[in-house]
Coordinates of C-alpha atoms in Angstrom, one line a residue:
M1248 CA -19.2 6.1 7.5
K1249 CA -15.9 7.9 6.6
I1250 CA -12.5 6.2 7.0
K1251 CA -9.0 7.4 6.3
V1252 CA -6.9 4.9 4.2
V1253 CA -3.1 5.3 3.9
T1254 CA -0.5 3.5 1.9
W1255 CA 3.2 4.3 2.5
N1256 CA 6.6 2.7 1.9
I1257 CA 8.4 3.7 5.1
N1258 CA 11.9 3.0 3.8
R1259 CA 13.4 0.2 6.0
A1260 CA 11.7 1.4 9.1
A1261 CA 13.6 0.2 12.2
Y1262 CA 12.5 0.6 15.8
T1263 CA 14.9 3.5 16.3
R1264 CA 13.3 5.7 13.6
R1265 CA 11.5 7.8 16.2
N1266 CA 10.8 10.8 14.0
L1267 CA 9.0 8.4 11.6
W1268 CA 7.0 6.7 14.3
N1269 CA 6.1 10.1 15.9
Y1270 CA 4.9 11.3 12.5
M1271 CA 2.9 8.2 11.9
G1272 CA 1.2 8.8 15.3
T1273 CA -0.2 12.1 14.0
M1274 CA -1.6 10.6 10.8
D1275 CA -4.8 9.3 12.5
F1276 CA -5.6 6.7 9.8
D1277 CA -8.2 3.9 10.1
V1278 CA -6.6 1.6 7.5
G1279 CA -2.8 1.6 6.8
F1280 CA -0.8 -0.3 4.2
F1281 CA 2.9 -0.1 5.0
Q1282 CA 5.9 -1.5 3.2
E1283 CA 9.6 -1.9 4.1
V1284 CA 8.5 -2.4 7.8
Y1285 CA 11.2 -3.9 10.0
M1286 CA 9.9 -3.4 13.6
I1287 CA 6.8 -1.5 14.8
P1288 CA 7.1 0.1 18.3
A1289 CA 4.8 -0.8 21.1
D1290 CA 3.1 2.6 21.2
I1291 CA 2.0 2.2 17.6
R1292 CA 0.8 -1.4 18.2
R1293 CA -1.3 -0.2 21.1
M1294 CA -3.2 2.1 18.7
Y1295 CA -3.5 -0.4 15.8
H1296 CA -4.3 -4.1 15.2
T1297 CA -1.3 -5.3 13.2
I1298 CA -1.1 -7.9 10.5
R1299 CA 2.5 -8.6 9.4
G1300 CA 3.9 -10.1 6.2
E1301 CA 7.4 -10.1 4.7
M1302 CA 8.5 -6.4 5.2
N1303 CA 4.8 -5.6 4.8
A1304 CA 2.0 -4.8 7.2
V1305 CA -1.7 -3.8 7.5
L1306 CA -2.6 -1.6 10.5
L1307 CA -6.2 -1.2 11.5
S1308 CA -7.3 1.4 14.0
R1309 CA -8.4 -0.1 17.3
K1310 CA -11.0 2.7 17.6
T1311 CA -12.6 1.9 14.3
F1312 CA -12.2 -1.9 14.1
D1313 CA -13.4 -3.5 17.3
G1314 CA -13.8 -7.0 15.8
A1315 CA -10.3 -6.8 14.2
I1316 CA -9.0 -9.5 11.9
R1317 CA -11.0 -12.6 10.9
N1318 CA -8.5 -14.4 8.8
Y1319 CA -5.7 -14.2 6.3
I1320 CA -6.4 -14.5 2.5
T1321 CA -3.9 -16.9 0.8
T1322 CA -3.2 -17.8 -2.8
D1323 CA -1.7 -21.2 -2.0
S1324 CA 0.4 -20.6 -5.1
G1325 CA 3.4 -22.7 -4.1
N1326 CA 5.6 -19.9 -5.4
E1327 CA 7.5 -18.2 -2.5
Y1328 CA 7.9 -15.0 -4.4
V1329 CA 4.1 -14.8 -5.0
D1330 CA 3.4 -15.5 -1.4
D1331 CA 5.8 -12.8 -0.2
F1332 CA 4.4 -10.0 -2.3
Y1333 CA 1.4 -9.3 -0.1
V1334 CA -0.2 -9.5 3.3
S1335 CA -4.0 -9.5 3.6
C1336 CA -7.0 -9.8 5.9
T1337 CA -10.7 -9.5 6.2
T1338 CA -12.5 -7.5 8.9
E1339 CA -15.9 -5.9 9.5
I1340 CA -17.0 -2.3 9.5
S1341 CA -20.6 -1.0 9.8
G1342 CA -21.8 -4.6 9.4
M1343 CA -20.0 -5.1 6.1
E1344 CA -17.1 -7.4 5.4
L1345 CA -14.1 -5.6 4.1
K1346 CA -11.0 -7.2 2.5
L1347 CA -7.6 -5.5 2.6
F1348 CA -4.4 -6.2 0.6
S1349 CA -1.1 -4.5 1.2
I1350 CA 1.3 -5.2 -1.6
Y1351 CA 5.1 -4.8 -1.8
N1352 CA 6.9 -5.7 -5.0
Y1353 CA 10.4 -5.9 -3.4
V1354 CA 13.6 -5.8 -5.4
G1355 CA 14.8 -9.2 -6.7
P1356 CA 11.9 -11.2 -8.2
A1357 CA 11.5 -11.1 -12.0
V1358 CA 8.7 -9.4 -13.9
A1359 CA 7.1 -12.8 -14.5
D1360 CA 6.9 -13.5 -10.8
F1361 CA 5.0 -10.3 -10.1
A1362 CA 2.8 -10.9 -13.2
K1363 CA 1.9 -14.3 -11.8
F1364 CA 1.0 -12.7 -8.5
L1365 CA -1.2 -10.2 -10.2
D1366 CA -3.0 -13.0 -12.1
Y1367 CA -3.8 -14.5 -8.7
L1368 CA -5.1 -11.2 -7.5
Y1369 CA -7.3 -10.7 -10.5
K1370 CA -8.8 -14.2 -10.1
Y1371 CA -9.4 -13.6 -6.4
I1372 CA -11.2 -10.3 -7.1
E1373 CA -13.4 -12.0 -9.8
G1374 CA -14.4 -14.7 -7.3
C1375 CA -14.8 -12.7 -4.1
H1376 CA -17.9 -11.2 -2.6
G1377 CA -17.9 -7.8 -0.9
P1378 CA -15.6 -4.8 -1.2
L1379 CA -11.8 -4.9 -1.3
I1380 CA -9.2 -2.2 -1.0
I1381 CA -5.7 -2.6 -2.4
G1382 CA -2.6 -0.4 -1.6
G1383 CA 1.1 -0.7 -1.7
D1384 CA 4.5 -0.1 -3.3
F1385 CA 4.2 -1.9 -6.7
N1386 CA 7.7 -0.7 -7.7
M1387 CA 6.7 -0.1 -11.3
S1388 CA 5.3 2.7 -13.4
E1389 CA 3.8 3.3 -16.8
T1390 CA 6.5 6.0 -17.3
F1391 CA 9.5 3.6 -16.8
T1392 CA 11.6 4.0 -20.0
N1393 CA 14.6 1.9 -19.1
L1394 CA 12.5 -0.9 -17.6
T1395 CA 10.1 -1.4 -20.4
N1396 CA 8.6 -4.7 -19.3
W1397 CA 7.8 -3.3 -15.9
G1398 CA 6.1 -0.3 -17.6
I1399 CA 4.0 -2.6 -19.7
L1400 CA 3.0 -4.6 -16.7
A1401 CA 2.0 -1.4 -14.8
A1402 CA -0.1 -0.2 -17.6
D1403 CA -1.8 -3.6 -17.9
M1404 CA -2.5 -3.7 -14.2
I1405 CA -4.1 -0.3 -14.1
E1406 CA -6.3 -1.3 -17.1
R1407 CA -7.2 -4.7 -15.6
L1408 CA -8.1 -3.3 -12.2
A1409 CA -10.2 -0.6 -13.8
G1410 CA -12.1 -3.3 -15.7
L1411 CA -12.7 -5.0 -12.3
G1412 CA -14.1 -1.7 -10.8
F1413 CA -11.1 -0.2 -9.1
R1414 CA -9.7 3.3 -9.4
D1415 CA -6.5 4.9 -8.2
H1416 CA -7.7 8.5 -7.9
L1417 CA -4.3 9.9 -7.5
L1418 CA -3.4 8.7 -11.0
E1419 CA -5.9 11.3 -12.3
R1420 CA -3.9 14.2 -10.9
S1421 CA -0.8 15.9 -12.1
D1422 CA 0.9 15.8 -8.7
S1423 CA 0.7 12.0 -8.5
L1424 CA 4.5 11.2 -8.2
T1425 CA 5.2 9.5 -5.0
F1426 CA 8.9 8.3 -5.2
I1427 CA 12.1 10.2 -5.4
T1428 CA 15.3 8.5 -6.7
P1429 CA 18.5 8.5 -4.6
D1430 CA 20.0 11.3 -6.7
R1431 CA 16.8 13.3 -6.1
K1432 CA 16.6 14.0 -9.8
R1433 CA 13.7 11.8 -10.9
R1434 CA 10.2 11.1 -9.5
Y1435 CA 7.9 8.3 -10.3
K1436 CA 4.4 7.0 -9.4
I1437 CA 5.1 3.5 -8.1
D1438 CA 2.8 3.5 -5.1
Y1439 CA -0.9 2.9 -5.7
L1440 CA -4.2 2.9 -3.8
F1441 CA -7.0 1.1 -5.5
I1442 CA -10.5 1.9 -4.2
P1443 CA -13.6 0.1 -5.5
E1444 CA -15.9 2.4 -7.5
E1445 CA -18.8 1.7 -5.2
F1446 CA -17.1 3.7 -2.5
N1447 CA -17.2 7.5 -2.6
V1448 CA -13.7 9.0 -2.4
L1449 CA -14.0 12.4 -0.7
G1450 CA -10.4 13.4 -1.1
V1451 CA -7.0 11.9 -2.0
G1452 CA -3.5 13.3 -1.9
S1453 CA -0.1 13.3 -0.3
P1454 CA 1.5 15.6 2.3
D1455 CA 3.8 18.4 1.2
E1456 CA 7.0 16.6 0.1
D1457 CA 9.1 18.9 2.4
E1458 CA 7.4 17.2 5.4
I1459 CA 8.7 13.8 4.2
F1460 CA 11.8 14.4 2.1
G1461 CA 13.0 17.5 4.0
A1462 CA 12.8 16.0 7.5
K1463 CA 16.1 15.4 9.3
P1464 CA 16.6 12.5 9.1
R1465 CA 14.4 12.0 6.0
L1466 CA 11.2 10.1 6.8
S1467 CA 11.2 8.1 3.6
D1468 CA 12.0 8.2 -0.1
H1469 CA 8.3 7.7 -0.8
L1470 CA 5.3 10.0 -0.1
P1471 CA 2.3 8.5 1.6
I1472 CA -1.0 8.4 -0.3
E1473 CA -3.9 9.4 1.9
A1474 CA -7.6 9.0 1.0
I1475 CA -10.8 9.8 2.8
V1476 CA -13.4 7.2 1.8
E1477 CA -17.1 7.0 2.5
I1478 CA -18.3 3.4 2.7

């Protein structure tokens, strides 16, 4: 079975951002990880099961996922920063349990806080059974030169998740930059979509940046990552 998986920071999306929600309505995804979500209009909620976190959401197509959400996955960390970095769920597709994590490393917490969350994530992956897909705005890049500790953490995360059997296929392409700075002079890869190696990724990419950055008003300062996955 083929599904379309999307991750996208939609830049403080309020209910009134009609051009954004209209665009989202054309994306026709099965699994969506969205960050900086304020309110989701009713017409979108009618199309998707919605699992909400702190400015973070997982949307599952009602056409694809009939059984919807079984439960949330929790770390029980006792650290409010760690608990707010993600929203997650389990569901079923083609008789298989599928676990989903949408991650948003919002501005404010220290490197150590997000590193602690990642340690929880690695331990969860090591102990869980069945496939898991991870997407989100991690707000860090290996190419950060003025935020060295974040760059080191990003490189370590990519290596650790690769060791656990996950690939971000967009990282392997030259056009992998997904975020544009407010001055529009710099671009970074701070959004990731980690797919387990057992799944066949048939295609991955982002829309033409003029569709997103050139829209009036601009849809977001991030490009969505879209992948077609055979599971």
